[in-house]
Short mmCIF file of C-alpha atoms in Angstrom, two decimals:
data_model
loop_
_atom_site.label_atom_id
_atom_site.label_comp_id
_atom_site.label_asym_id
_atom_site.label_seq_id
_atom_site.Cartn_x
_atom_site.Cartn_y
_atom_site.Cartn_z
CA MET N 1 -57.76 26.89 -30.55
CA LEU N 2 -59.16 26.31 -27.10
CA THR N 3 -56.69 26.11 -24.24
CA ALA N 4 -57.03 24.50 -20.86
CA PRO N 5 -57.87 26.92 -18.08
CA SER N 6 -54.84 28.11 -16.19
CA PRO N 7 -54.56 29.14 -12.55
CA PRO N 8 -55.36 32.75 -11.68
CA ARG N 9 -52.57 35.10 -12.66
CA GLN N 10 -50.79 37.36 -10.26
CA ALA N 11 -51.13 41.09 -10.76
CA GLU N 12 -48.63 42.82 -13.02
CA PRO N 13 -45.53 43.68 -10.94
CA ALA N 14 -44.70 47.30 -10.40
CA GLY N 15 -41.62 48.38 -12.30
CA ASP N 16 -38.56 48.28 -10.08
CA PRO N 17 -36.54 51.50 -10.51
CA ARG N 18 -33.39 49.37 -10.73
CA ARG N 19 -34.77 46.84 -13.23
CA TRP N 20 -32.57 47.88 -16.16
CA VAL N 21 -29.42 47.68 -14.06
CA MET N 22 -30.63 44.31 -12.79
CA LEU N 23 -31.13 43.16 -16.38
CA ALA N 24 -27.57 44.15 -17.27
CA VAL N 25 -26.31 42.01 -14.40
CA VAL N 26 -28.29 38.87 -15.22
CA VAL N 27 -27.47 38.94 -18.93
CA CYS N 28 -23.76 38.88 -18.05
CA ALA N 29 -24.34 35.44 -16.59
CA THR N 30 -26.33 34.43 -19.69
CA PHE N 31 -23.40 35.54 -21.84
CA MET N 32 -21.01 33.29 -19.91
CA SER N 33 -23.18 30.20 -20.15
CA SER N 34 -23.87 30.66 -23.88
CA LEU N 35 -20.22 31.41 -24.60
CA ASP N 36 -19.02 28.20 -22.95
CA THR N 37 -21.21 26.10 -25.24
CA PHE N 38 -19.09 27.16 -28.24
CA ILE N 39 -15.77 28.60 -27.04
CA VAL N 40 -14.20 25.26 -26.15
CA ASN N 41 -14.41 23.89 -29.72
CA ILE N 42 -11.58 26.04 -31.03
CA ALA N 43 -9.26 24.95 -28.18
CA LEU N 44 -9.79 21.18 -28.46
CA PRO N 45 -6.54 20.40 -30.33
CA THR N 46 -4.54 22.38 -27.76
CA ILE N 47 -6.31 20.68 -24.82
CA GLU N 48 -5.75 17.27 -26.40
CA SER N 49 -2.02 17.92 -26.65
CA ALA N 50 -1.63 19.48 -23.20
CA LEU N 51 -3.61 16.86 -21.25
CA HIS N 52 -2.78 13.86 -23.47
CA ALA N 53 -6.51 13.28 -23.85
CA SER N 54 -7.98 10.43 -25.89
CA PHE N 55 -10.50 11.02 -28.68
CA ALA N 56 -13.33 9.81 -26.45
CA GLN N 57 -12.28 12.19 -23.68
CA MET N 58 -12.23 15.12 -26.11
CA GLN N 59 -15.78 14.29 -27.12
CA LEU N 60 -16.92 14.19 -23.50
CA ILE N 61 -15.33 17.57 -22.75
CA VAL N 62 -17.77 19.05 -25.28
CA ALA N 63 -20.71 16.70 -24.75
CA GLY N 64 -20.64 16.72 -20.93
CA TYR N 65 -21.41 20.44 -20.72
CA THR N 66 -24.09 20.34 -23.44
CA LEU N 67 -25.80 17.29 -21.97
CA ALA N 68 -25.93 18.54 -18.35
CA PHE N 69 -27.06 21.98 -19.50
CA ALA N 70 -29.87 20.65 -21.69
CA VAL N 71 -31.32 17.95 -19.45
CA LEU N 72 -31.52 20.13 -16.31
CA LEU N 73 -32.97 23.33 -17.82
CA VAL N 74 -36.65 22.55 -17.28
CA THR N 75 -35.98 21.35 -13.73
CA GLY N 76 -33.91 24.47 -13.05
CA GLY N 77 -36.75 26.67 -14.25
CA ARG N 78 -39.34 24.92 -12.09
CA LEU N 79 -37.02 25.05 -9.05
CA GLY N 80 -36.89 28.82 -9.49
CA ASP N 81 -40.70 28.96 -9.61
CA LEU N 82 -40.96 27.02 -6.35
CA TYR N 83 -37.98 28.05 -4.23
CA GLY N 84 -37.12 31.53 -5.49
CA ARG N 85 -35.64 32.76 -8.75
CA LYS N 86 -33.02 34.94 -7.10
CA ARG N 87 -31.92 32.03 -4.91
CA LEU N 88 -31.53 29.71 -7.92
CA PHE N 89 -29.78 32.40 -9.96
CA LEU N 90 -27.25 33.02 -7.20
CA LEU N 91 -26.72 29.29 -6.72
CA GLY N 92 -26.24 28.73 -10.45
CA THR N 93 -23.90 31.70 -10.87
CA SER N 94 -21.79 30.62 -7.87
CA GLY N 95 -21.55 27.06 -9.19
CA PHE N 96 -20.75 28.18 -12.73
CA THR N 97 -17.97 30.49 -11.54
CA LEU N 98 -16.50 27.84 -9.23
CA PHE N 99 -16.51 25.08 -11.85
CA SER N 100 -15.13 27.44 -14.50
CA ALA N 101 -12.16 28.03 -12.21
CA LEU N 102 -11.77 24.30 -11.63
CA CYS N 103 -11.90 23.66 -15.40
CA GLY N 104 -9.15 26.24 -15.81
CA VAL N 105 -6.82 24.44 -13.38
CA ALA N 106 -7.81 20.85 -14.19
CA PRO N 107 -4.64 18.70 -14.30
CA THR N 108 -6.19 15.77 -16.20
CA ALA N 109 -8.73 15.23 -18.94
CA SER N 110 -10.91 13.11 -16.63
CA LEU N 111 -11.22 15.92 -14.09
CA LEU N 112 -11.88 18.44 -16.85
CA ILE N 113 -14.79 16.29 -18.06
CA LEU N 114 -16.19 16.09 -14.52
CA PHE N 115 -15.92 19.87 -14.01
CA ARG N 116 -17.49 20.55 -17.44
CA ILE N 117 -20.52 18.41 -16.51
CA ALA N 118 -20.88 20.31 -13.22
CA GLN N 119 -20.44 23.62 -15.07
CA GLY N 120 -23.29 22.70 -17.45
CA GLY N 121 -25.52 21.74 -14.53
CA ALA N 122 -24.87 25.09 -12.84
CA ALA N 123 -25.67 26.93 -16.09
CA ALA N 124 -29.02 25.10 -16.20
CA LEU N 125 -29.90 26.57 -12.80
CA LEU N 126 -29.18 30.19 -13.71
CA VAL N 127 -30.29 30.55 -17.35
CA PRO N 128 -34.07 29.90 -16.93
CA GLN N 129 -34.24 32.49 -14.16
CA VAL N 130 -33.30 35.27 -16.59
CA ILE N 131 -36.44 34.89 -18.72
CA ALA N 132 -38.53 34.43 -15.58
CA PHE N 133 -36.97 37.54 -14.05
CA ILE N 134 -37.97 39.61 -17.09
CA GLN N 135 -41.49 38.21 -17.12
CA VAL N 136 -42.24 38.97 -13.47
CA SER N 137 -40.18 42.16 -12.96
CA PHE N 138 -40.93 44.27 -16.05
CA PRO N 139 -44.26 45.84 -16.95
CA ALA N 140 -45.80 44.44 -20.13
CA SER N 141 -44.90 47.54 -22.16
CA GLU N 142 -41.17 47.09 -21.46
CA ARG N 143 -40.88 43.30 -21.77
CA PRO N 144 -40.30 43.17 -25.54
CA LEU N 145 -37.22 45.39 -25.24
CA ALA N 146 -35.94 43.51 -22.18
CA PHE N 147 -36.41 40.16 -23.94
CA SER N 148 -34.66 41.54 -27.02
CA ILE N 149 -31.63 42.60 -24.99
CA SER N 150 -31.41 39.25 -23.22
CA ALA N 151 -31.76 37.23 -26.43
CA ALA N 152 -29.28 39.48 -28.26
CA VAL N 153 -26.63 38.94 -25.58
CA GLY N 154 -27.12 35.15 -25.59
CA GLY N 155 -27.17 34.99 -29.37
CA THR N 156 -24.09 37.17 -29.67
CA ALA N 157 -22.20 34.89 -27.29
CA SER N 158 -23.04 31.84 -29.40
CA VAL N 159 -21.93 33.61 -32.59
CA VAL N 160 -18.65 35.08 -31.29
CA GLY N 161 -17.67 32.13 -29.07
CA GLN N 162 -15.20 30.65 -31.52
CA VAL N 163 -13.80 34.09 -32.35
CA ILE N 164 -13.13 34.90 -28.68
CA GLY N 165 -11.65 31.44 -28.17
CA ALA N 166 -9.24 31.93 -31.08
CA TRP N 167 -8.18 35.33 -29.79
CA LEU N 168 -7.54 34.01 -26.28
CA LEU N 169 -5.40 31.16 -27.64
CA VAL N 170 -3.34 33.48 -29.82
CA ALA N 171 -2.95 36.10 -27.06
CA ASN N 172 -1.89 33.41 -24.54
CA LEU N 173 -2.70 35.67 -21.60
CA PHE N 174 -0.26 35.20 -18.70
CA ASN N 175 0.98 32.04 -20.50
CA LEU N 176 -2.28 30.33 -19.55
CA GLY N 177 -2.86 28.88 -23.03
CA TRP N 178 -6.19 27.03 -23.33
CA ARG N 179 -6.94 27.53 -19.62
CA ALA N 180 -7.79 31.20 -20.28
CA ILE N 181 -11.03 30.22 -22.06
CA PHE N 182 -12.37 28.95 -18.72
CA LEU N 183 -10.66 31.33 -16.31
CA ILE N 184 -12.04 34.38 -18.13
CA ASN N 185 -15.42 33.47 -16.60
CA VAL N 186 -14.17 33.88 -13.04
CA PRO N 187 -13.97 37.72 -12.75
CA ILE N 188 -17.21 38.07 -14.76
CA GLY N 189 -18.95 35.53 -12.55
CA ILE N 190 -17.77 37.12 -9.30
CA GLY N 191 -18.93 40.54 -10.48
CA ALA N 192 -22.33 39.18 -11.55
CA LEU N 193 -22.69 37.33 -8.25
CA LEU N 194 -21.97 40.37 -6.09
CA ALA N 195 -24.16 42.69 -8.14
CA SER N 196 -27.11 40.29 -8.38
CA SER N 197 -26.94 39.56 -4.65
CA ALA N 198 -27.37 43.27 -3.95
CA LEU N 199 -29.78 44.22 -6.74
CA LEU N 200 -32.14 41.34 -7.53
CA ARG N 201 -35.37 40.97 -5.63
CA GLU N 202 -36.78 37.54 -4.85
CA SER N 203 -39.81 36.19 -6.69
CA ARG N 204 -41.54 32.81 -6.75
CA THR N 205 -45.00 31.34 -7.19
CA THR N 206 -47.41 31.45 -4.26
CA SER N 207 -47.96 27.68 -4.66
CA LEU N 208 -47.05 25.36 -1.81
CA HIS N 209 -46.42 22.45 -4.19
CA ARG N 210 -43.13 20.55 -4.18
CA LEU N 211 -40.95 19.72 -7.15
CA ASP N 212 -42.19 16.86 -9.31
CA TYR N 213 -39.10 14.69 -8.75
CA SER N 214 -40.37 11.67 -10.70
CA GLY N 215 -41.28 13.87 -13.66
CA ALA N 216 -37.87 15.52 -13.53
CA ALA N 217 -36.15 12.11 -13.59
CA LEU N 218 -38.26 10.90 -16.53
CA LEU N 219 -37.58 14.07 -18.53
CA MET N 220 -33.84 13.84 -17.84
CA LEU N 221 -33.90 10.24 -19.03
CA ALA N 222 -35.71 11.16 -22.26
CA LEU N 223 -33.44 14.12 -23.01
CA THR N 224 -30.29 12.12 -22.24
CA ALA N 225 -31.48 9.37 -24.61
CA LEU N 226 -31.86 12.02 -27.32
CA ILE N 227 -28.96 14.42 -26.82
CA PHE N 228 -26.13 12.09 -25.71
CA PRO N 229 -26.14 10.01 -28.92
CA LEU N 230 -26.64 13.15 -31.05
CA VAL N 231 -23.52 14.72 -29.55
CA LEU N 232 -21.33 11.61 -29.47
CA GLY N 233 -22.87 9.22 -32.00
CA ALA N 234 -22.06 11.27 -35.09
CA ARG N 235 -18.40 11.51 -34.04
CA THR N 236 -18.05 7.75 -33.57
CA GLY N 237 -19.85 6.43 -36.65
CA TRP N 238 -23.25 5.91 -34.97
CA PRO N 239 -22.44 2.75 -32.97
CA LEU N 240 -25.22 0.40 -31.81
CA TRP N 241 -25.58 2.03 -28.37
CA SER N 242 -26.41 5.40 -30.00
CA GLN N 243 -29.08 3.84 -32.21
CA ILE N 244 -30.68 2.05 -29.25
CA SER N 245 -30.62 5.26 -27.22
CA LEU N 246 -32.36 7.25 -29.97
CA ALA N 247 -34.96 4.49 -30.36
CA LEU N 248 -35.74 4.67 -26.61
CA CYS N 249 -36.09 8.47 -26.60
CA LEU N 250 -39.69 8.56 -27.87
CA PRO N 251 -41.02 5.91 -25.43
CA PHE N 252 -39.33 7.75 -22.55
CA LEU N 253 -40.86 11.05 -23.68
CA LEU N 254 -44.34 9.57 -24.04
CA THR N 255 -44.03 8.02 -20.56
CA PHE N 256 -43.07 11.43 -19.19
CA LEU N 257 -46.07 13.15 -20.83
CA LEU N 258 -48.51 10.51 -19.58
CA TYR N 259 -47.07 10.82 -16.08
CA GLU N 260 -47.38 14.63 -16.16
CA GLN N 261 -51.02 14.24 -17.25
CA ARG N 262 -51.64 11.98 -14.25
CA VAL N 263 -49.95 14.46 -11.89
CA THR N 264 -52.16 17.26 -13.21
CA ARG N 265 -55.34 15.20 -12.71
CA GLN N 266 -54.31 14.53 -9.10
CA GLY N 267 -54.14 18.27 -8.44
CA ARG N 268 -50.37 18.34 -7.98
CA LEU N 269 -47.95 20.71 -9.75
CA PRO N 270 -46.39 19.03 -12.81
CA LEU N 271 -42.86 19.74 -13.95
CA ILE N 272 -44.34 20.98 -17.25
CA SER N 273 -47.85 22.34 -17.52
CA LEU N 274 -49.32 20.46 -20.48
CA ALA N 275 -51.66 23.42 -20.99
CA LEU N 276 -48.59 25.27 -22.31
CA LEU N 277 -48.32 22.81 -25.20
CA ARG N 278 -51.97 23.48 -26.08
CA GLN N 279 -51.31 27.18 -26.47
CA ARG N 280 -50.96 27.80 -30.21
CA ARG N 281 -48.55 30.73 -29.80
CA PHE N 282 -46.24 28.96 -27.36
CA LEU N 283 -46.11 25.75 -29.42
CA ALA N 284 -45.44 27.66 -32.64
CA GLY N 285 -42.72 29.62 -30.87
CA LEU N 286 -41.08 26.41 -29.60
CA LEU N 287 -41.09 24.93 -33.12
CA THR N 288 -39.72 28.13 -34.64
CA ASN N 289 -36.99 28.32 -32.01
CA LEU N 290 -36.14 24.65 -32.56
CA LEU N 291 -35.90 24.97 -36.34
CA ALA N 292 -34.01 28.27 -36.26
CA ASN N 293 -31.36 26.78 -33.97
CA ILE N 294 -31.10 23.60 -36.07
CA LEU N 295 -30.38 25.85 -39.06
CA PHE N 296 -27.94 27.99 -37.10
CA ALA N 297 -25.97 25.07 -35.61
CA GLY N 298 -25.84 23.29 -38.96
CA PHE N 299 -24.59 26.48 -40.61
CA LEU N 300 -21.81 26.96 -38.02
CA PHE N 301 -20.69 23.35 -38.46
CA LEU N 302 -20.62 23.55 -42.27
CA LEU N 303 -18.92 26.92 -42.39
CA ALA N 304 -16.09 25.80 -40.08
CA PHE N 305 -15.40 22.83 -42.39
CA TYR N 306 -15.66 24.92 -45.56
CA LEU N 307 -13.30 27.62 -44.36
CA GLN N 308 -10.64 25.30 -42.95
CA ILE N 309 -10.84 22.27 -45.30
CA VAL N 310 -11.98 23.71 -48.65
CA LEU N 311 -10.51 27.22 -48.43
CA ARG N 312 -7.64 26.10 -46.14
CA LEU N 313 -7.84 29.03 -43.72
CA SER N 314 -6.26 28.84 -40.28
CA PRO N 315 -8.58 28.76 -37.24
CA LEU N 316 -7.79 32.43 -36.54
CA GLN N 317 -8.40 33.44 -40.17
CA ALA N 318 -11.65 31.47 -40.14
CA SER N 319 -12.72 33.25 -36.95
CA TYR N 320 -12.41 36.61 -38.74
CA VAL N 321 -14.80 35.40 -41.46
CA PHE N 322 -17.25 34.40 -38.72
CA LEU N 323 -17.18 38.04 -37.61
CA ALA N 324 -19.31 38.97 -40.64
CA SER N 325 -22.28 37.02 -39.33
CA SER N 326 -21.45 38.05 -35.75
CA LEU N 327 -21.52 41.79 -36.42
CA SER N 328 -24.62 41.62 -38.61
CA PHE N 329 -26.36 39.52 -35.95
CA ILE N 330 -25.49 42.08 -33.27
CA SER N 331 -26.60 45.01 -35.47
CA SER N 332 -29.92 43.45 -36.44
CA SER N 333 -30.51 42.39 -32.82
CA SER N 334 -30.14 45.93 -31.57
CA LEU N 335 -32.49 47.22 -34.29
CA SER N 336 -35.05 44.43 -33.93
CA PRO N 337 -37.53 46.44 -31.74
CA LEU N 338 -37.62 49.17 -34.41
CA PHE N 339 -37.80 46.53 -37.13
CA SER N 340 -40.75 44.84 -35.41
CA SER N 341 -42.65 48.08 -34.81
CA ARG N 342 -42.31 49.16 -38.45
CA LEU N 343 -43.28 45.82 -40.03
CA GLY N 344 -45.80 44.79 -37.39
CA LYS N 345 -47.16 41.26 -37.70
CA TRP N 346 -45.00 40.55 -40.76
CA SER N 347 -41.66 41.17 -39.04
CA LEU N 348 -40.91 37.49 -38.34
CA SER N 349 -41.91 36.48 -41.88
CA VAL N 350 -39.55 39.06 -43.35
CA ALA N 351 -36.78 37.84 -41.04
CA ALA N 352 -37.40 34.22 -42.13
CA PHE N 353 -37.19 35.39 -45.76
CA LEU N 354 -33.80 37.00 -45.04
CA VAL N 355 -32.56 33.70 -43.58
CA THR N 356 -33.57 31.86 -46.77
CA LEU N 357 -32.02 34.62 -48.90
CA GLY N 358 -28.78 34.29 -46.91
CA TYR N 359 -28.61 30.56 -47.58
CA LEU N 360 -29.35 31.09 -51.29
CA PHE N 361 -26.56 33.65 -51.51
CA LEU N 362 -24.22 31.26 -49.69
CA LEU N 363 -25.01 28.65 -52.33
CA LEU N 364 -24.29 31.14 -55.08
CA ALA N 365 -21.03 32.19 -53.44
CA ALA N 366 -19.85 28.60 -52.92
CA LEU N 367 -20.73 27.56 -56.49
CA TRP N 368 -19.36 30.42 -58.53
CA LEU N 369 -18.29 33.61 -56.79
CA VAL N 370 -15.64 32.74 -54.17
CA GLY N 371 -13.03 31.77 -56.78
CA GLN N 372 -13.56 34.96 -58.78
CA TRP N 373 -14.12 37.51 -56.03
CA GLY N 374 -12.25 36.05 -53.09
CA LEU N 375 -14.07 35.97 -49.76
CA LEU N 376 -16.23 39.05 -50.44
CA PRO N 377 -19.32 37.15 -51.72
CA LEU N 378 -19.09 34.83 -48.72
CA VAL N 379 -18.93 37.78 -46.33
CA VAL N 380 -21.97 39.40 -48.00
CA ALA N 381 -23.94 36.15 -47.68
CA LEU N 382 -22.97 35.83 -44.01
CA CYS N 383 -24.11 39.40 -43.36
CA ILE N 384 -27.53 38.65 -44.90
CA LEU N 385 -27.84 35.41 -42.92
CA GLY N 386 -26.71 37.02 -39.65
CA SER N 387 -29.17 39.88 -40.13
CA GLY N 388 -32.01 37.45 -40.75
CA MET N 389 -31.19 35.35 -37.68
CA GLY N 390 -30.86 38.41 -35.45
CA SER N 391 -34.16 39.82 -36.70
CA LEU N 392 -35.88 36.47 -36.10
CA VAL N 393 -34.68 35.02 -32.79
CA ILE N 394 -34.59 38.31 -30.86
CA PRO N 395 -38.27 39.37 -31.26
CA LEU N 396 -39.35 35.72 -30.94
CA GLN N 397 -39.03 35.50 -27.14
CA PRO N 398 -41.42 38.33 -26.20
CA LYS N 399 -44.02 37.00 -28.65
CA VAL N 400 -43.76 33.46 -27.24
CA PHE N 401 -43.92 34.47 -23.56
CA ALA N 402 -46.60 37.15 -23.91
CA GLY N 403 -49.41 34.93 -22.63
CA ILE N 404 -47.57 32.77 -20.07
CA ALA N 405 -48.88 32.86 -16.49
CA HIS N 406 -46.33 33.90 -13.87
CA GLU N 407 -46.56 30.58 -12.05
CA ASP N 408 -45.49 28.73 -15.23
CA VAL N 409 -42.86 31.12 -16.54
CA GLY N 410 -39.90 29.24 -15.05
CA ALA N 411 -40.93 25.91 -16.55
CA ALA N 412 -41.77 27.59 -19.88
CA SER N 413 -38.36 29.27 -19.87
CA GLY N 414 -36.70 25.91 -19.26
CA MET N 415 -38.67 24.32 -22.13
CA TYR N 416 -37.72 27.13 -24.50
CA THR N 417 -34.03 27.00 -23.63
CA THR N 418 -34.02 23.18 -23.72
CA ALA N 419 -35.36 23.39 -27.28
CA THR N 420 -32.43 25.66 -28.12
CA GLN N 421 -29.86 23.22 -26.72
CA ALA N 422 -31.49 20.14 -28.26
CA ALA N 423 -31.66 21.90 -31.61
CA ALA N 424 -27.96 22.75 -31.46
CA ALA N 425 -27.10 19.08 -30.93
CA LEU N 426 -29.62 17.94 -33.55
CA GLY N 427 -28.46 20.45 -36.17
CA THR N 428 -24.80 19.58 -35.76
CA ALA N 429 -25.43 15.82 -35.79
CA VAL N 430 -27.86 15.70 -38.72
CA ILE N 431 -26.03 18.17 -40.95
CA GLY N 432 -22.75 16.48 -40.02
CA LEU N 433 -24.19 13.13 -41.07
CA ILE N 434 -25.46 14.60 -44.37
CA PHE N 435 -22.11 16.28 -45.03
CA ALA N 436 -20.21 13.04 -44.33
CA ALA N 437 -22.54 11.05 -46.62
CA PHE N 438 -22.13 13.52 -49.49
CA THR N 439 -18.35 13.60 -48.97
CA ALA N 440 -18.20 9.79 -49.18
CA THR N 441 -20.38 9.82 -52.30
CA TYR N 442 -18.55 12.53 -54.23
CA GLY N 443 -15.08 12.15 -52.70
CA SER N 444 -14.68 15.88 -52.11
CA ALA N 445 -15.73 18.42 -49.48
CA GLN N 446 -16.73 21.12 -52.01
CA PRO N 447 -19.80 19.35 -53.53
CA ALA N 448 -20.69 17.99 -50.09
CA PHE N 449 -20.72 21.54 -48.71
CA VAL N 450 -22.94 22.79 -51.56
CA LEU N 451 -25.46 19.94 -51.25
CA SER N 452 -25.59 20.27 -47.45
CA LEU N 453 -26.26 23.99 -47.90
CA LEU N 454 -29.10 23.09 -50.24
CA VAL N 455 -30.66 20.97 -47.46
CA LEU N 456 -30.41 23.91 -45.04
CA THR N 457 -31.96 26.22 -47.65
CA LEU N 458 -34.96 23.91 -48.02
CA LEU N 459 -35.32 23.72 -44.22
CA SER N 460 -35.29 27.52 -44.04
CA LEU N 461 -38.42 27.53 -46.24
CA VAL N 462 -40.20 25.53 -43.53
CA LEU N 463 -39.19 28.25 -41.07
CA SER N 464 -41.37 30.69 -43.02
CA LEU N 465 -44.38 28.48 -42.21
CA THR N 466 -43.73 28.02 -38.48
CA VAL N 467 -43.72 31.81 -37.86
CA LEU N 468 -47.20 32.31 -39.35
CA PRO N 469 -49.15 31.54 -36.10
CA LEU N 470 -47.05 34.22 -34.35
CA ARG N 471 -48.25 37.09 -36.55
CA SER N 472 -51.03 38.22 -34.20
#
């Protein structure tokens, strides 16, 4: 497929002798931001009791972070392109650490919501800079491994978030209770801030363009219209406002794309280079990332319900079952470069097959084996699924970003990460809606869980198709 001509690329950067230490520093910040997307879920009942929060406030504690994080990612990436990636990373890390501390000492639910929104906004400034940092600071031969490490750390945080949250609640460090899940970020953030200030080198595009403020506002509007009802609508029975918001999402998005096309024709720098969406590899990678995270978020939602409602495990016991997928994800992530080199262009297809196999085994375990063999069949299925996900999402990033020009890498990073966040909201909302509908129909969570798993299994077959353009 023909692509639009892109601006001249900068020369490949010389490898900085400290680049691997620098990578270790920046992925610490990635770990924090990914962890905080999931860790708060396990503490919601405790927070509700301690702060006397209403149901609506509890929803906003979760949704505020997700929404601010998702809608500002593309803008955060482009700001790094224009004004310096180190500068934006330091600003984001400082803000994230500060607002984590404020979340940890928040005296009321209203203030906690406000600080969570600010925390998500700060995360949106720092996260896109990590991918951009790898793209501009590592020679091409080392980027796949650097991308793999970064993606593995972020993916591990999302998988173990609920486990760490459960452990912190049970340990009750210094009698902090639920506040420890936020305050744990403070020493990590301070360490990452000091180290990155000393180690990172500044990079930005050579362009003198300014930020496309109107484009940023339109994109935020479109993403808010999509993500806000997905996060809150499913929990409140899809009221009228959520339906209207979802209906407006597509017109807002089309308006944004038409505006960006106009900006490009005028010779100005758009928030998103539409040429990126005409690159077959990048578009296929975005779709694969979107679908993989829909499957992953839907799986986490279903499994939490199955373990605690059907099998009647406590939150801590359920978190130990989650460890099966966590450990297999981490193991396959660390082996993914070897896996990719051995299987070559078929590595992503094999990984997608493992994901489907994991869902099929989960179906088998839920239907027949759990009652006879205890939790062992479930653990085996989770290991297969975790291995497939780790082998898929980790090598995906270097393949997607291989052909991105340096001047677009920040915006492309923001688009990729936004797809991840939108998919998490979409997967939870849609699978939650399907699960609720099946529960109402059959009057029991067990058949609803099995039928919802069947939907995820069918979706995983589509995943095998989206990875095909990435084989080259």
